[in-house]
Structures are given as structure tokens and as C-alpha cells.
Short mmCIF file of C-alpha atoms in Angstrom, two decimals:
data_model
loop_
_atom_site.label_atom_id
_atom_site.label_comp_id
_atom_site.label_asym_id
_atom_site.label_seq_id
_atom_site.Cartn_x
_atom_site.Cartn_y
_atom_site.Cartn_z
CA MET A 1 0.00 0.00 0.00
CA ALA A 2 1.32 3.43 -0.90
CA ALA A 3 2.74 5.45 1.97
CA ASN A 4 1.12 8.68 0.88
CA ILE A 5 -1.12 11.18 2.66
CA GLU A 6 -4.43 12.48 1.28
CA ILE A 7 -5.96 15.38 3.15
CA SER A 8 -9.40 16.40 1.99
CA GLY A 9 -11.54 19.23 3.33
CA ILE A 10 -10.24 19.09 6.91
CA SER A 11 -11.67 21.69 9.31
CA LYS A 12 -11.22 22.01 13.04
CA GLN A 13 -12.61 24.63 15.37
CA PHE A 14 -11.64 25.31 19.01
CA GLY A 15 -14.35 27.48 20.56
CA THR A 16 -14.47 30.55 18.34
CA VAL A 17 -11.05 29.91 16.80
CA ARG A 18 -11.04 28.22 13.41
CA ALA A 19 -7.73 26.36 13.60
CA LEU A 20 -8.10 24.63 10.21
CA ASP A 21 -10.44 25.76 7.48
CA ASN A 22 -11.17 23.31 4.65
CA VAL A 23 -7.59 22.15 4.21
CA SER A 24 -6.87 19.83 1.26
CA PHE A 25 -3.60 18.63 -0.23
CA ASN A 26 -1.79 15.39 -1.02
CA ILE A 27 1.66 14.21 -0.09
CA ASN A 28 3.30 11.68 -2.40
CA GLU A 29 5.07 8.55 -1.33
CA GLY A 30 8.73 9.16 -0.49
CA GLU A 31 8.35 12.93 -0.45
CA ILE A 32 9.71 15.41 2.10
CA PHE A 33 6.78 17.76 2.34
CA GLY A 34 7.12 21.03 4.24
CA LEU A 35 4.26 22.66 6.11
CA ILE A 36 5.30 26.25 6.57
CA GLY A 37 3.47 28.97 8.40
CA PRO A 38 3.66 31.30 11.38
CA ASP A 39 2.91 30.25 14.92
CA GLY A 40 -0.84 29.78 15.33
CA ALA A 41 -1.43 28.98 11.63
CA GLY A 42 -2.75 25.50 12.50
CA LYS A 43 0.35 23.38 11.76
CA THR A 44 0.28 21.46 15.03
CA THR A 45 -3.49 20.91 14.83
CA LEU A 46 -3.04 19.29 11.43
CA PHE A 47 -0.22 17.11 12.77
CA ARG A 48 -2.37 15.97 15.67
CA ILE A 49 -5.21 15.02 13.31
CA LEU A 50 -2.86 13.06 11.04
CA ALA A 51 -1.30 11.39 14.08
CA THR A 52 -4.80 10.20 15.16
CA LEU A 53 -4.63 12.27 18.35
CA LEU A 54 -7.39 14.71 17.47
CA LEU A 55 -10.68 14.31 15.57
CA PRO A 56 -11.40 16.72 12.71
CA ASP A 57 -14.82 18.46 12.68
CA ASN A 58 -15.10 17.88 8.94
CA GLY A 59 -13.14 16.26 6.16
CA THR A 60 -11.04 13.14 5.93
CA ALA A 61 -7.38 12.26 6.08
CA ARG A 62 -6.04 9.05 4.61
CA VAL A 63 -2.54 8.24 5.76
CA ALA A 64 -0.69 5.25 4.30
CA GLY A 65 -4.00 4.09 2.85
CA LEU A 66 -5.76 4.17 6.23
CA ASP A 67 -8.42 6.53 7.54
CA ALA A 68 -7.02 8.69 10.35
CA VAL A 69 -10.28 8.35 12.32
CA LYS A 70 -11.67 4.88 11.62
CA ASP A 71 -8.40 2.98 11.27
CA TYR A 72 -6.49 4.79 13.98
CA ARG A 73 -5.16 1.66 15.68
CA ALA A 74 -3.69 0.17 12.51
CA LEU A 75 -2.41 3.59 11.45
CA ARG A 76 -0.48 4.23 14.65
CA LEU A 77 1.83 1.31 13.85
CA LYS A 78 2.75 2.90 10.53
CA LEU A 79 3.38 6.39 11.91
CA GLY A 80 6.32 8.01 13.59
CA TYR A 81 5.48 11.33 15.28
CA MET A 82 7.97 13.81 16.67
CA PRO A 83 6.00 16.55 18.44
CA GLY A 84 7.27 20.13 18.57
CA LYS A 85 7.62 19.99 22.32
CA PHE A 86 10.27 17.57 23.62
CA SER A 87 8.10 14.67 24.74
CA LEU A 88 10.49 11.95 25.83
CA TYR A 89 10.90 10.87 29.44
CA GLN A 90 13.38 13.32 30.94
CA ASP A 91 14.19 11.05 33.88
CA LEU A 92 14.89 7.97 31.77
CA THR A 93 18.29 7.56 30.14
CA VAL A 94 18.84 7.86 26.41
CA GLU A 95 18.86 4.08 25.99
CA GLU A 96 15.86 3.53 28.30
CA ASN A 97 13.80 5.97 26.24
CA LEU A 98 14.68 4.19 23.03
CA ARG A 99 13.95 0.75 24.51
CA PHE A 100 10.63 2.03 25.89
CA PHE A 101 9.44 3.34 22.53
CA ALA A 102 10.55 0.16 20.76
CA SER A 103 8.66 -2.05 23.23
CA VAL A 104 5.47 0.03 23.02
CA PHE A 105 5.35 -0.84 19.32
CA GLY A 106 6.38 -4.46 19.89
CA ALA A 107 9.76 -3.89 18.26
CA THR A 108 13.31 -4.22 19.51
CA ILE A 109 16.29 -1.90 19.14
CA GLN A 110 18.31 -4.73 17.54
CA GLU A 111 15.92 -5.46 14.66
CA ASN A 112 15.66 -1.81 13.54
CA TYR A 113 19.08 -0.57 14.56
CA ASP A 114 20.20 -0.15 10.94
CA LEU A 115 17.51 2.51 10.37
CA ILE A 116 18.50 4.72 13.30
CA ALA A 117 22.24 3.97 13.28
CA PRO A 118 23.39 7.10 11.38
CA ILE A 119 21.77 9.40 13.94
CA TYR A 120 21.69 7.26 17.10
CA SER A 121 25.39 6.44 16.85
CA GLN A 122 26.06 10.16 17.47
CA ILE A 123 24.33 10.08 20.86
CA GLU A 124 25.17 6.48 21.79
CA PRO A 125 28.28 7.54 23.75
CA PHE A 126 25.80 9.25 26.11
CA LYS A 127 23.32 6.36 26.29
CA ASN A 128 23.43 6.27 30.10
CA ARG A 129 22.75 10.01 30.46
CA ARG A 130 19.26 11.08 31.45
CA ALA A 131 17.36 12.59 28.51
CA GLY A 132 16.64 15.73 30.53
CA ALA A 133 20.38 16.45 30.75
CA LEU A 134 20.99 16.42 26.97
CA SER A 135 21.68 19.56 24.92
CA GLY A 136 19.03 20.71 22.41
CA GLY A 137 20.72 19.11 19.40
CA MET A 138 21.13 15.76 21.17
CA LYS A 139 17.52 15.78 22.41
CA GLN A 140 16.39 16.24 18.83
CA LYS A 141 18.48 13.27 17.66
CA LEU A 142 17.08 11.09 20.42
CA ALA A 143 13.51 12.15 19.62
CA LEU A 144 14.03 11.25 15.96
CA SER A 145 15.53 7.87 16.93
CA CYS A 146 12.51 7.15 19.16
CA ALA A 147 10.08 8.15 16.40
CA LEU A 148 11.83 5.78 13.99
CA ILE A 149 12.50 2.74 16.14
CA HIS A 150 9.36 0.86 15.00
CA ARG A 151 10.24 1.42 11.33
CA PRO A 152 7.28 3.65 10.37
CA GLU A 153 6.26 4.30 6.76
CA ILE A 154 5.36 7.89 7.51
CA LEU A 155 7.16 10.36 9.68
CA LEU A 156 5.49 13.49 11.09
CA LEU A 157 8.02 16.04 12.33
CA ASP A 158 6.59 19.13 14.02
CA GLU A 159 9.18 21.96 14.02
CA PRO A 160 12.24 19.75 14.48
CA GLY A 161 14.61 22.65 13.76
CA THR A 162 13.35 25.08 16.40
CA GLY A 163 15.98 25.89 19.02
CA VAL A 164 18.64 23.86 17.23
CA ASP A 165 21.97 25.32 16.09
CA PRO A 166 22.80 25.55 12.35
CA VAL A 167 25.27 22.67 12.31
CA SER A 168 22.95 20.23 14.11
CA ARG A 169 20.10 21.41 11.88
CA GLN A 170 22.11 20.57 8.79
CA GLU A 171 23.01 17.12 10.14
CA PHE A 172 19.34 16.55 10.89
CA TRP A 173 18.31 17.40 7.33
CA GLU A 174 21.01 15.15 5.91
CA MET A 175 19.44 12.40 8.01
CA LEU A 176 15.98 13.16 6.61
CA SER A 177 17.26 12.95 3.09
CA SER A 178 18.81 9.52 3.78
CA LEU A 179 15.46 8.38 5.24
CA ARG A 180 13.73 9.48 2.07
CA LYS A 181 15.99 7.12 0.11
CA LYS A 182 14.58 4.32 2.27
CA GLY A 183 11.08 5.25 1.06
CA ILE A 184 9.85 6.97 4.21
CA THR A 185 7.35 9.76 3.53
CA MET A 186 7.84 12.86 5.68
CA LEU A 187 5.73 15.82 6.65
CA VAL A 188 7.88 18.49 8.33
CA SER A 189 6.64 21.78 9.72
CA THR A 190 8.90 24.77 10.14
CA PRO A 191 8.88 28.54 10.48
CA ASN A 192 12.42 28.58 8.99
CA MET A 193 12.66 29.34 5.33
CA ASP A 194 16.09 27.75 4.93
CA GLU A 195 14.47 24.46 5.94
CA ALA A 196 11.49 25.04 3.65
CA ALA A 197 13.91 25.32 0.73
CA LEU A 198 15.13 21.76 1.44
CA CYS A 199 11.68 20.19 1.00
CA ASP A 200 10.45 18.55 -2.23
CA ARG A 201 7.22 20.49 -1.98
CA VAL A 202 5.75 22.90 0.53
CA ALA A 203 2.31 24.10 1.60
CA LEU A 204 1.96 27.61 2.98
CA LEU A 205 -0.52 27.63 5.84
CA GLN A 206 -1.93 30.81 7.33
CA GLU A 207 -4.83 31.24 9.74
CA GLY A 208 -5.92 27.68 9.07
CA ARG A 209 -6.01 28.04 5.29
CA ILE A 210 -3.69 26.74 2.59
CA MET A 211 -2.32 29.70 0.62
CA ALA A 212 -0.22 27.73 -1.87
CA VAL A 213 1.13 24.24 -2.56
CA ASP A 214 4.15 24.04 -4.81
CA THR A 215 7.82 23.15 -5.07
CA PRO A 216 10.09 25.71 -3.36
CA GLU A 217 11.21 26.81 -6.85
CA GLY A 218 7.59 27.17 -7.97
CA VAL A 219 6.77 29.33 -4.96
CA VAL A 220 9.73 31.57 -5.78
CA ARG A 221 8.76 31.81 -9.47
CA SER A 222 5.33 33.14 -8.50
CA PHE A 223 6.93 36.18 -6.83
CA ARG A 224 6.15 39.29 -8.90
CA TYR A 225 8.14 42.10 -7.29
CA PRO A 226 11.56 43.41 -8.36
CA LEU A 227 14.02 43.17 -5.47
CA TRP A 228 17.16 45.11 -4.64
CA ALA A 229 19.80 44.44 -2.00
CA VAL A 230 20.96 47.67 -0.37
CA ARG A 231 23.58 48.37 2.25
CA SER A 232 24.84 51.48 4.02
CA ALA A 233 26.83 52.39 7.12
CA GLU A 234 23.56 52.86 9.05
CA MET A 235 21.40 49.86 8.36
CA HIS A 236 18.50 50.59 10.66
CA ARG A 237 18.05 54.13 9.35
CA LEU A 238 18.47 52.84 5.80
CA ILE A 239 15.51 50.47 6.18
CA GLU A 240 13.32 53.25 7.57
CA ASP A 241 14.34 55.61 4.76
CA LEU A 242 13.80 53.04 2.02
CA ARG A 243 10.26 52.37 3.24
CA GLN A 244 9.52 55.99 2.31
CA PHE A 245 11.07 55.63 -1.16
CA GLU A 246 8.56 56.42 -3.94
CA GLY A 247 8.63 53.00 -5.61
CA ALA A 248 8.88 50.92 -2.44
CA ALA A 249 6.27 48.26 -1.71
CA ASP A 250 8.27 47.19 1.34
CA CYS A 251 11.73 47.13 2.86
CA TYR A 252 13.08 44.71 5.46
CA ALA A 253 16.35 43.41 6.87
CA PHE A 254 17.83 40.46 5.04
CA GLY A 255 21.14 39.30 6.47
CA SER A 256 23.79 41.96 5.95
CA PHE A 257 21.67 43.79 3.33
CA ALA A 258 18.31 45.52 3.38
CA ARG A 259 15.78 44.08 0.99
CA LEU A 260 14.00 46.72 -1.08
CA LYS A 261 10.83 45.45 -2.70
CA LEU A 262 9.53 47.65 -5.53
CA TYR A 263 6.16 47.83 -7.21
CA PRO A 264 6.45 45.95 -10.53
CA SER A 265 5.22 49.03 -12.43
CA TYR A 266 7.99 51.16 -10.94
CA GLU A 267 10.87 49.09 -12.33
CA ASP A 268 12.47 50.36 -15.55
CA SER A 269 15.96 51.13 -16.83
CA GLY A 270 16.17 54.22 -14.60
CA THR A 271 15.36 52.47 -11.30
CA GLU A 272 18.94 52.05 -10.19
CA THR A 273 19.79 55.70 -10.80
CA ARG A 274 16.74 56.87 -8.87
CA ILE A 275 17.54 54.63 -5.88
CA ARG A 276 21.14 55.91 -5.86
CA ALA A 277 19.96 59.52 -6.00
CA TYR A 278 17.59 58.84 -3.10
CA LEU A 279 20.38 57.29 -1.00
CA ASP A 280 22.54 60.36 -1.64
CA GLU A 281 19.70 62.69 -0.79
CA LYS A 282 19.29 60.87 2.55
CA ARG A 283 23.06 61.13 3.08
CA HIS A 284 23.77 57.42 3.34
CA ARG A 285 27.46 56.57 3.28
CA GLN A 286 29.31 53.44 2.08
CA THR A 287 26.30 52.38 0.09
CA GLU A 288 26.03 49.24 -2.02
CA LEU A 289 23.17 48.49 -4.38
CA LEU A 290 22.60 45.23 -6.24
CA PRO A 291 19.64 43.59 -7.95
CA ALA A 292 18.49 40.57 -5.89
CA GLU A 293 16.79 37.27 -6.63
CA ALA A 294 13.66 36.35 -4.66
CA THR A 295 13.93 33.58 -2.10
CA ILE A 296 11.22 31.57 -0.42
CA GLU A 297 11.56 33.92 2.56
CA ASP A 298 10.52 36.91 0.41
CA CYS A 299 7.48 34.94 -0.76
CA PHE A 300 6.56 33.98 2.76
CA ILE A 301 6.74 37.59 3.96
CA GLU A 302 4.60 38.61 1.01
CA TYR A 303 1.94 35.97 1.80
CA MET A 304 1.91 36.99 5.45
CA LYS A 305 1.31 40.63 4.63
CA GLN A 306 -1.63 39.85 2.33
CA MET B 1 31.35 54.99 25.20
CA ALA B 2 30.94 53.32 28.59
CA VAL B 3 31.69 49.66 29.17
CA VAL B 4 28.58 47.95 30.57
CA ILE B 5 29.59 44.29 30.73
CA THR B 6 33.05 42.93 31.44
CA THR B 7 34.15 39.40 32.05
CA ASP B 8 37.66 38.34 33.00
CA ARG B 9 38.44 34.63 32.78
CA LEU B 10 34.90 33.85 33.86
CA THR B 11 34.57 30.10 34.50
CA ARG B 12 31.89 27.69 35.62
CA LYS B 13 32.36 24.00 36.31
CA PHE B 14 29.73 21.37 37.01
CA GLY B 15 31.57 18.49 38.72
CA ASN B 16 34.49 17.78 36.40
CA PHE B 17 32.72 19.31 33.37
CA THR B 18 33.77 22.86 32.49
CA ALA B 19 30.70 24.50 30.94
CA VAL B 20 32.27 27.97 30.64
CA ASN B 21 36.04 28.11 30.37
CA GLU B 22 37.84 31.40 31.10
CA ILE B 23 35.86 33.74 28.88
CA SER B 24 36.90 37.41 28.74
CA PHE B 25 35.15 40.18 26.83
CA GLU B 26 33.66 43.66 27.12
CA VAL B 27 30.35 45.02 25.86
CA MET B 28 29.75 48.76 25.37
CA GLN B 29 26.66 50.80 26.13
CA GLY B 30 24.04 50.69 23.38
CA GLU B 31 25.71 47.78 21.68
CA ILE B 32 23.82 44.80 20.23
CA PHE B 33 26.11 41.95 21.14
CA GLY B 34 25.41 38.55 19.59
CA PHE B 35 26.26 35.56 21.70
CA LEU B 36 26.49 32.56 19.38
CA GLY B 37 27.43 28.93 19.67
CA ALA B 38 26.18 25.40 19.11
CA ASN B 39 23.69 23.78 21.49
CA GLY B 40 25.63 22.86 24.62
CA ALA B 41 28.52 25.28 23.95
CA GLY B 42 27.94 27.10 27.27
CA LYS B 43 25.92 30.17 26.24
CA THR B 44 23.07 29.67 28.70
CA THR B 45 25.47 28.95 31.57
CA ALA B 46 27.36 32.16 30.77
CA LEU B 47 24.10 34.14 30.60
CA ARG B 48 22.96 32.71 33.93
CA MET B 49 26.18 33.93 35.55
CA LEU B 50 25.88 37.39 33.99
CA THR B 51 22.30 37.69 35.25
CA GLY B 52 23.27 36.75 38.81
CA LEU B 53 21.42 33.43 38.73
CA LEU B 54 24.49 31.20 38.97
CA THR B 55 27.75 31.82 40.85
CA PRO B 56 30.98 31.55 38.87
CA THR B 57 33.54 28.92 39.86
CA SER B 58 36.30 31.45 39.18
CA GLY B 59 36.95 34.65 37.29
CA VAL B 60 35.15 37.97 37.46
CA ALA B 61 32.16 39.53 35.70
CA THR B 62 30.69 42.99 36.18
CA VAL B 63 27.35 44.03 34.75
CA ALA B 64 26.04 47.61 34.89
CA GLY B 65 28.83 48.49 37.32
CA PHE B 66 28.42 45.65 39.80
CA ASP B 67 30.30 42.42 40.37
CA VAL B 68 27.84 39.61 39.64
CA TRP B 69 29.34 37.39 42.30
CA LYS B 70 29.39 39.93 45.13
CA TYR B 71 26.27 41.94 44.30
CA PRO B 72 23.88 39.73 42.31
CA GLU B 73 20.82 41.61 43.63
CA MET B 74 22.20 44.98 42.50
CA VAL B 75 22.80 43.46 39.08
CA LYS B 76 19.28 42.02 38.88
CA LYS B 77 17.73 45.46 39.48
CA ARG B 78 19.63 46.92 36.53
CA ILE B 79 19.09 44.22 33.97
CA GLY B 80 16.22 42.69 32.03
CA TYR B 81 16.15 39.03 31.06
CA MET B 82 14.03 37.29 28.52
CA SER B 83 14.36 33.57 28.13
CA GLN B 84 12.93 31.57 25.27
CA LYS B 85 11.20 29.12 27.60
CA PHE B 86 9.61 31.34 30.20
CA SER B 87 8.02 34.37 28.66
CA LEU B 88 5.02 35.55 30.67
CA TYR B 89 2.19 34.20 32.81
CA GLU B 90 -0.21 32.63 30.34
CA ASP B 91 -3.23 32.78 32.63
CA LEU B 92 -2.86 36.50 33.32
CA SER B 93 -3.94 39.19 30.86
CA ILE B 94 -1.47 41.46 29.07
CA ARG B 95 -2.25 44.30 31.49
CA GLU B 96 -1.92 42.04 34.54
CA ASN B 97 1.44 40.72 33.37
CA ILE B 98 2.82 44.22 32.94
CA ARG B 99 1.51 45.26 36.35
CA LEU B 100 3.09 42.17 37.91
CA PHE B 101 6.52 42.84 36.37
CA GLY B 102 6.31 46.54 37.25
CA GLY B 103 5.42 45.62 40.85
CA ILE B 104 8.29 43.13 41.14
CA TYR B 105 10.71 45.88 40.13
CA GLY B 106 9.16 48.26 42.66
CA LEU B 107 7.62 50.77 40.24
CA SER B 108 4.83 52.96 41.64
CA ARG B 109 1.26 52.40 40.50
CA PRO B 110 1.05 55.63 38.46
CA THR B 111 4.37 54.77 36.78
CA VAL B 112 3.12 51.29 35.94
CA ARG B 113 -0.07 52.79 34.49
CA THR B 114 1.83 55.21 32.26
CA LYS B 115 4.30 52.52 31.23
CA THR B 116 1.46 50.14 30.41
CA ASP B 117 -0.24 52.67 28.16
CA ASP B 118 3.04 53.48 26.37
CA LEU B 119 3.85 49.83 25.86
CA LEU B 120 0.40 48.95 24.52
CA ARG B 121 0.55 51.87 22.10
CA LYS B 122 4.06 51.01 20.94
CA LEU B 123 3.05 47.40 20.20
CA ASP B 124 -0.28 48.55 18.77
CA ILE B 125 -2.28 46.20 21.02
CA THR B 126 -4.30 48.65 23.13
CA GLY B 127 -7.51 46.82 22.20
CA GLU B 128 -6.11 43.49 23.40
CA ALA B 129 -4.92 44.61 26.86
CA ASP B 130 -7.35 42.41 28.77
CA LYS B 131 -6.79 39.24 26.74
CA LEU B 132 -5.06 36.32 28.41
CA VAL B 133 -1.45 36.03 27.33
CA GLY B 134 -1.94 32.29 26.74
CA SER B 135 -4.33 33.07 23.87
CA LEU B 136 -1.79 35.20 21.95
CA PRO B 137 0.37 33.99 19.04
CA LEU B 138 3.99 33.25 19.94
CA GLY B 139 5.32 36.29 18.09
CA TRP B 140 3.15 38.63 20.16
CA LYS B 141 4.13 36.88 23.36
CA GLN B 142 7.79 37.38 22.56
CA LYS B 143 7.35 41.08 21.72
CA LEU B 144 5.39 41.53 24.91
CA ALA B 145 7.96 39.62 26.98
CA PHE B 146 10.70 41.85 25.62
CA SER B 147 8.72 44.99 26.43
CA ALA B 148 8.08 43.64 29.95
CA ALA B 149 11.83 43.04 30.34
CA LEU B 150 12.35 46.76 29.58
CA ILE B 151 9.71 48.10 31.97
CA HIS B 152 12.12 49.07 34.78
CA GLU B 153 14.44 50.82 32.30
CA PRO B 154 17.32 48.39 32.69
CA ARG B 155 20.76 49.26 31.37
CA VAL B 156 21.31 45.79 29.97
CA VAL B 157 18.85 43.26 28.56
CA PHE B 158 19.74 39.61 28.02
CA LEU B 159 17.73 37.85 25.33
CA ASP B 160 18.12 34.08 25.19
CA GLU B 161 16.90 32.82 21.78
CA PRO B 162 14.08 35.37 21.67
CA THR B 163 13.06 34.49 18.11
CA SER B 164 13.28 30.71 18.27
CA GLY B 165 10.30 29.19 16.46
CA VAL B 166 9.09 32.63 15.33
CA ASP B 167 8.26 33.21 11.65
CA PRO B 168 10.43 35.45 9.42
CA LEU B 169 8.06 38.43 9.41
CA THR B 170 7.52 38.51 13.17
CA ARG B 171 11.24 37.93 13.70
CA ARG B 172 11.97 41.13 11.78
CA GLN B 173 9.41 43.07 13.78
CA PHE B 174 11.10 41.77 16.93
CA TRP B 175 14.49 42.99 15.71
CA GLU B 176 13.05 46.46 15.15
CA LEU B 177 12.25 46.52 18.88
CA ILE B 178 15.84 45.50 19.59
CA TYR B 179 17.16 48.33 17.40
CA GLN B 180 14.86 50.85 19.10
CA ALA B 181 16.07 49.78 22.55
CA ALA B 182 19.71 50.04 21.43
CA ALA B 183 19.05 53.52 20.02
CA ASP B 184 17.71 54.47 23.47
CA GLY B 185 21.07 53.45 24.96
CA VAL B 186 20.13 50.01 26.25
CA THR B 187 22.81 47.35 25.86
CA LEU B 188 21.53 44.09 24.42
CA MET B 189 23.08 40.66 24.60
CA VAL B 190 21.28 38.27 22.26
CA THR B 191 21.61 34.57 21.53
CA THR B 192 20.20 33.15 18.31
CA HIS B 193 20.48 30.13 16.06
CA TYR B 194 19.47 32.17 13.00
CA MET B 195 22.61 33.28 11.23
CA GLU B 196 20.92 36.07 9.27
CA GLU B 197 20.12 37.60 12.67
CA ALA B 198 23.78 37.36 13.58
CA GLU B 199 24.33 39.89 10.78
CA TYR B 200 22.12 42.40 12.61
CA CYS B 201 24.45 42.49 15.64
CA ASP B 202 27.15 45.14 16.14
CA ARG B 203 29.60 42.52 17.36
CA LEU B 204 29.48 38.76 17.86
CA SER B 205 31.16 36.18 19.97
CA MET B 206 31.20 32.49 19.02
CA MET B 207 31.44 29.96 21.84
CA VAL B 208 32.76 26.44 21.28
CA ASP B 209 33.05 23.95 24.17
CA GLY B 210 32.91 26.66 26.82
CA ARG B 211 35.46 28.98 25.22
CA ILE B 212 35.10 32.08 23.08
CA GLU B 213 36.62 31.04 19.76
CA ALA B 214 36.00 34.26 17.87
CA LEU B 215 34.82 37.78 18.66
CA ASP B 216 34.42 40.62 16.17
CA THR B 217 32.00 42.55 13.97
CA PRO B 218 30.11 40.48 11.35
CA PRO B 219 32.09 41.97 8.40
CA GLN B 220 35.42 41.30 10.13
CA LEU B 221 34.45 37.71 10.99
CA LYS B 222 33.43 37.08 7.39
CA LYS B 223 36.74 38.47 6.21
CA GLN B 224 38.71 36.46 8.77
CA TYR B 225 37.04 33.16 7.81
CA ASN B 226 36.88 34.01 4.13
CA ALA B 227 33.10 33.52 4.18
CA THR B 228 30.26 35.20 2.30
CA ASN B 229 27.78 34.93 5.17
CA MET B 230 27.59 34.21 8.89
CA ASP B 231 26.31 30.68 8.31
CA GLU B 232 29.67 29.81 6.74
CA VAL B 233 31.51 31.49 9.59
CA PHE B 234 29.49 29.47 12.11
CA ARG B 235 30.23 26.20 10.33
CA ALA B 236 33.92 27.02 9.97
CA ILE B 237 34.27 27.75 13.68
CA ALA B 238 32.00 24.97 14.98
CA ARG B 239 33.55 22.31 12.74
CA LYS B 240 37.15 23.33 13.44
CA ASN B 241 36.89 21.62 16.81
#
């Protein structure tokens, strides 16, 4: 049976808050699918429904060919779920946690060791340390090992990169890409656009609604605004000044440059000259001005401001 | 420009594990100082010493003019602290949280009232003042927690991963608050795992295994490690060890 996910018309309301509003999309077998959106968009609610922990008000979700409501018992054996909040037993050791999760699913560490070896071997030297005493990066590796120990077909990862340093984050994503080669389908949520760019496809979720489903490249291609990268000796003042620039749709910090977003109708062969004149008029020193390519982060900011 | 934080061979051991190993640096008034490092490098332990919550094993640190070891309570009155984990009381309203923090720092009732109004206006949430903090989106909570950390007009504010898990738009709005505070002369010490935010700092230190491996402005660090962005600098330093 195909290890895909079909989400169709899912809605969920908590009191007056509509957490999910008629959400539909499909995730293909063997895909790393990113669910990106701000805090409160409904990402965790969707994860909990797919993980059979919460009933939807409307709609259906089929996960690995099984209905998330009717077939929840059979489905749980096929699912690995890593919640956003660290949910292992803090007062058990690393190895005890792993053994516990294996036994709950009727598996053993030995039979599935090959699957977790690349990541578990990194924390194995600390197997007698209590989970509560691990650093953030090590906790994340243990949580992934525990979610994988029963050899699931589908992995649900709710914000695995939050609070994790860039090097550990990269190691984690290398691990996900090796799991994909083993045919495991993954749904990963993140507020980080560098992680979104590593997914095969992404869905943008905002206030419970799907804004777009596409490849990261497709999302970027849909961006319509000309962008410029601008730098000066006074970055904070530069951003405030550029927001007042005649052709500016927006301006925001972007690493060591400010991102100037122009109205498409404003861009012509004289744009650069006019921006330079404006920077001079505002007495900015040590300025640099370059045309810039849109990234998924620019698209996300655009969707959020709509 | 006045020096607001100094550390001289500041060290903290837990049993035979050295979490912070002889770190020495200075931070100037109004500076945005980035405090970077991998998970487990010792950043939080260092911050807990600088905020008077943990006594050093050896070495000296002064914050806002006071030795953190000898006068931790004097330090606490002059600093603000915002941790990623604890932000505010979820079952109190916005207004109640501000009043609580104002009261803890000994502000008078009229001062708290004025401060509350200013803060609500600045964050543009006057209409939400009586909502429970638990019902707010994370980004709002973090902006509010930062504003609460500023309520007693501290000279230094420590921000431990303030934007962790926050979306790119809200993260930028948060950094505008940081810039505003710095422009008002507040010194800010910030930890983050987002390397584009590292670029927004005036100077950065990178901790590896309890030591400060590198300390400079973002452009200088990029030059020194022959990198085009801070992500490459981070990898170069973290992987060297």
C-alpha cells in the first residue's frame, strides 16, 4: 500500500477559533513535504489530526492508505510522530527511552538498529545520560531515533529545527534525506525558510487556510516584485528611509543587506539611478546596491502581509 | 562609550565538566552583542552567571557596574532578562502581566499605568490589553515579553533565543524593537540560532566547548574566515573543533 497522505476538506474549530479551514492537499510517497506557516497557523493541529490524536470536525485524512479516524489503531503502527515539544521521558536515560518506545510498538532496538544507526550512533556515547540532561541538538536526535524505532512508513516532524543550532540542523536534514531514500514519507513543519527550501514540496498555511502548494522553486517563481539588495553604514536608518522611497512596496532586513521590494510598475531602466539619488539625498554613506533574486523567505513575507 | 559588561576569565564548572572556560570580553553601552554557539557550547550557563542566577567557579564579571558574584541583587535590578522558555504568565492578561513585572521591580502604581499605556501603544495592542497572554500567538508573546523586560528601564537586557520558532516576518518586527532599545542606549546581549540575525548584531562572539573562539564585527568575521555569510563562519568555527 502506498505510503502517501491524502488530506481532503479538513476543518477544526476550538471554541471561536477556526484552527483549520477546509484544508486539502496530497503528499506523495517518499516525499519530504514542508508545512510552513507562522505560529498559530494550524500546523500542530493538522499534525495531531494526522497522528490520530485529534478528531477533525469535517473532512477526511487518509494516511498510508488508512483513515485517520476509523483505522487509527492500525495507522499508529505505521506512523512516527515527533512533536514540537520535547516529549520523551526526561528522567529515563537515552537508551531507556529508546527501549521504551521500541517495546510500546512491539519492536526491539536490535531489529531496527540499521535505520536509526546514522543518527543514534552520534548520541550512543551518552546512552546512560538522562534525557533531561541532553543539549538541544542531542535531544532532537534522540527524539528522531525514538520516532523511527518501530520502522514507520510515515514520519510526522513538528518543528524539528526550532531551538537547534545551524550545524545540528544541517546534520538533521542530511538524516531526513537519507530516510527518504529508504522510502519513508515525511511531513515536516517549520517557520524557517532555509528548511522550507530543502523540501520537495511545501504548503503555505496561514490562519488555518492553505495559501499555496508548490515546489520551493515554484513558490519563488510566482513572486512578482523586483528586489534590490541595499547596504549602508547605518542599516537601521536605511531600512526606515527606504520604506519611504517612492517605488517601495516594502523594505526589510535580510542578512547583511536591506531588501527593497519595488512595485512591478515602478521598475524600468532608470530604477537604479533613482535609488542611488535617493540614498545620496538621505546622506547614506558606504552604500552598495545590487539587484536581488527572490527567495522563499521573500514569498513567505509577502503571503503573510496579504 | 561606557563599558557595561566585562568578564575576566569567567569560568563555571559542574563536577568535572567545564561549561564555561575562562571567557573574557567587554560590551559597550548601546551595543547589540550577539552571543552565538552550538547547542551545549555554554551560552546559557554564561548568561545565567551574567544575570546573577548562577555563581561563577572562578573569574570575574561585572554588569552595569556591579560584580555579579558579590552583588547579584544589584545586578538584577539593573538588567532585564528574557528567556525563550519562560516568557510571561499565560493565565494572566497582558495588562496584569505588565503590572506584575512593574510591581516586582518596585515601580509605583502611576508609573506602571503610564508605562502600560506606552507599551500597549508602541506594540499597537491597546484593544487586546485584557486578553489572556496564553491566547496570543507566539510572536506577540515574545514582543510583549521583551517589552516587559524593559519596563524598569534596565541598562542591559539579556535575550536568550528570543526568536526561536518565530516566523520570518515577526522575527523582523522583533528585531526592530531591539534596534529601538539600542538607540535608546540600552545594551543588548542576544543569543540566536538564525545566522541572518547574527548579521544584525554590532559585534558577535562564538562559543565552542565553553570557550570564546572568535569575537568581532560580522564583516570582520566574514573576512577572517573568508566567508560570504555568517552561516559559513558558524560552520567554519564549529567544525574546526
